[in-house]
């Protein structure tokens, strides 16, 4: 068994010819989305509903204490206390309030508890709704078991305090039940607002990710489909330049080949925005043999595969294109072998060429990330890609893919390069 060093190409990696590129910058889209109602963004609407619920409970308490005959200063104290409780509740229901420091939470909860229970001795049952705010706050800010325990204790105090003052059991149970219900409403609406904000943020992130992925797909398609074509056009043009005076007939034939490749490149550009195009491994192998022969590279082609699924045929043909593109970039290559065979219900493709310096790195800013792109394509159908420099100094790209792909990949019909 050979002791060559091999490495599996993973998405984002490059070949020994190509150093890794920086990751593509994510696309930026404005947060937000379709209006939830009347053009109002969903997070803003959810926040408005929460404030409306809090104001409703606050208004009920104001109506309760103002209908009782009391001294004006007591009414002022009550209204100021309600304003402070409302401000504290807004703080407790704000996004990220649960991530505040323990000291800050204890301070605000302690102040809210004082503003809740002290006025009870003056306003009695008319103040009861404010205990519901406190019950909701402990659920929002404290750890689960502590919050629910205190929630129950607050409901129990609203049962015992009225009974201690001589209120009937029915009325005391009503105060306790309304307190617990108010706490649940505050807790539920706060979490509803938080969830809406998170969903909206997630939607924005998904949109940015989708755009970034589409950009990467577009870049991969351009690289994989056009890299080979442009390299072939360059090579053929150089050959024509050498032959035009000495062998005009052959130069004319090569010009026809260049025109064919150019037309195919134009078709590739038009189709790259709409998804993958259907390619044939056997036809790509024939084209590769013709191009490499024109570059005076000895080529051995052995395709021993039957009909393949369109997804597998396309991705293996794309691997072959990238392998030949790498070969064309290195003038010292003298021979290349292209082999494909079936092994254990998997399609195998090997592209081997000589003339490789393992320590070489392409300094060009346009070097690309071809083999990393191919790893993405193969991964989509359940395959893998391994690049290695063998003991004899040859570079090998070995791709494998299942004969029955595991993931759907949309392909479109297109004529191969002649």
Coordinates of C-alpha atoms in Angstrom, one line a residue, residues 267-418:
X267 CA -24.3 29.4 -22.6
X268 CA -22.7 28.5 -19.2
X269 CA -22.8 32.2 -18.2
X270 CA -26.5 32.4 -19.1
X271 CA -27.3 29.3 -17.2
X272 CA -25.2 29.8 -14.1
X273 CA -27.8 32.1 -12.4
X274 CA -30.5 29.5 -12.7
X275 CA -28.7 26.5 -11.1
X276 CA -26.6 23.5 -12.1
X277 CA -26.4 22.5 -15.7
X278 CA -26.4 18.9 -16.9
X279 CA -23.0 17.6 -17.9
X280 CA -21.7 14.3 -19.1
X281 CA -18.5 12.7 -17.7
X282 CA -17.7 10.8 -20.8
X283 CA -18.1 13.8 -23.1
X284 CA -16.1 16.0 -20.8
X285 CA -13.4 13.3 -20.8
X286 CA -13.3 13.4 -24.6
X287 CA -13.1 17.1 -24.6
X288 CA -10.3 17.1 -22.0
X289 CA -8.3 14.6 -24.0
X290 CA -8.6 16.9 -27.1
X291 CA -7.5 20.0 -25.1
X292 CA -4.6 18.3 -23.3
X293 CA -3.3 16.8 -26.6
X294 CA -3.2 20.3 -28.0
X295 CA -1.1 21.2 -25.1
X296 CA 1.3 18.4 -26.0
X297 CA 0.3 16.4 -22.8
X298 CA 0.2 12.6 -23.2
X299 CA -3.3 11.6 -22.1
X300 CA -4.7 8.3 -21.1
X301 CA -8.5 8.1 -20.7
X302 CA -10.4 5.1 -19.4
X303 CA -14.1 5.7 -18.5
X304 CA -15.5 2.4 -17.4
X305 CA -18.8 3.5 -16.0
X306 CA -22.3 2.8 -17.1
X307 CA -25.1 5.3 -17.3
X308 CA -25.1 7.5 -14.2
X309 CA -27.8 9.5 -12.4
X310 CA -27.8 13.1 -13.8
X311 CA -26.7 14.5 -10.4
X312 CA -23.7 12.2 -10.2
X313 CA -22.8 12.6 -13.9
X314 CA -22.8 16.4 -13.6
X315 CA -20.7 16.6 -10.4
X316 CA -18.1 14.1 -11.7
X317 CA -17.9 16.0 -15.0
X318 CA -17.4 19.2 -13.0
X319 CA -14.6 17.5 -10.9
X320 CA -12.9 16.4 -14.2
X321 CA -13.2 20.0 -15.5
X322 CA -11.5 21.4 -12.4
X323 CA -8.8 18.7 -12.5
X324 CA -8.0 19.5 -16.1
X325 CA -8.0 23.3 -15.4
X326 CA -5.3 22.7 -12.8
X327 CA -3.3 20.6 -15.3
X328 CA -3.5 23.4 -17.9
X329 CA -2.2 25.9 -15.3
X330 CA 1.1 24.1 -15.1
X331 CA 3.3 24.1 -18.2
X332 CA 5.6 21.4 -16.8
X333 CA 2.9 18.7 -17.0
X334 CA 3.8 16.0 -19.5
X335 CA 1.2 13.3 -19.0
X336 CA -2.2 12.9 -17.4
X337 CA -4.5 10.0 -16.8
X338 CA -8.2 10.2 -16.4
X339 CA -9.9 7.0 -15.1
X340 CA -13.4 6.3 -13.9
X341 CA -14.8 3.0 -12.6
X342 CA -17.4 1.5 -10.3
X343 CA -16.5 0.2 -6.9
X344 CA -18.9 -1.0 -4.1
X345 CA -21.9 0.8 -5.6
X346 CA -19.9 4.0 -5.8
X347 CA -18.6 5.9 -8.9
X348 CA -14.9 6.7 -8.7
X349 CA -13.0 9.3 -10.7
X350 CA -9.2 9.7 -10.7
X351 CA -7.3 12.5 -12.4
X352 CA -3.5 12.1 -12.1
X353 CA -0.8 14.4 -13.6
X354 CA 2.9 14.8 -13.2
X355 CA 5.0 17.9 -13.0
X356 CA 3.8 19.0 -9.6
X357 CA 5.9 20.8 -7.0
X358 CA 4.2 20.0 -3.6
X359 CA 5.6 23.2 -2.2
X360 CA 4.3 25.5 -4.9
X361 CA 1.7 28.0 -4.0
X362 CA 0.0 30.3 -6.5
X363 CA 0.5 33.9 -5.4
X364 CA -2.1 35.2 -7.8
X365 CA -5.0 37.1 -6.2
X366 CA -7.3 35.3 -8.6
X367 CA -6.2 31.8 -7.7
X368 CA -9.7 30.6 -6.7
X369 CA -10.8 27.7 -4.5
X370 CA -11.7 25.1 -7.0
X371 CA -11.3 21.8 -5.1
X372 CA -13.0 23.3 -2.1
X373 CA -16.0 24.1 -4.4
X374 CA -16.0 20.6 -5.7
X375 CA -16.1 19.2 -2.2
X376 CA -19.3 21.2 -1.6
X377 CA -20.9 19.7 -4.8
X378 CA -19.8 16.1 -3.9
X379 CA -21.1 16.5 -0.4
X380 CA -24.5 17.5 -1.8
X381 CA -24.8 14.0 -3.4
X382 CA -23.2 12.1 -0.5
X383 CA -19.7 11.9 -2.1
X384 CA -16.2 13.1 -1.1
X385 CA -13.0 14.4 -2.6
X386 CA -9.4 13.6 -1.7
X387 CA -6.3 15.4 -3.1
X388 CA -2.9 13.8 -2.6
X389 CA 0.7 13.9 -3.9
X390 CA 1.8 10.4 -4.5
X391 CA 5.2 8.8 -3.9
X392 CA 6.1 9.2 -7.5
X393 CA 5.5 13.0 -7.3
X394 CA 2.3 12.9 -9.3
X395 CA -0.7 14.8 -8.0
X396 CA -4.0 12.9 -7.9
X397 CA -7.6 14.1 -7.4
X398 CA -9.8 11.2 -6.4
X399 CA -13.6 11.8 -6.3
X400 CA -16.2 9.3 -5.2
X401 CA -20.0 9.5 -5.3
X402 CA -22.8 7.1 -4.7
X403 CA -24.4 5.7 -7.8
X404 CA -27.7 6.7 -6.3
X405 CA -27.2 10.3 -4.9
X406 CA -28.6 11.0 -1.4
X407 CA -29.5 14.6 -2.1
X408 CA -31.5 16.2 -4.9
X409 CA -29.6 18.5 -7.1
X410 CA -31.5 20.4 -9.9
X411 CA -29.8 20.1 -13.3
X412 CA -30.7 21.7 -16.6
X413 CA -30.1 20.3 -20.0
X414 CA -27.2 21.9 -22.0
X415 CA -25.0 20.8 -24.8
X416 CA -21.4 19.8 -23.7
X417 CA -18.3 21.4 -25.1
X418 CA -17.3 19.6 -28.4

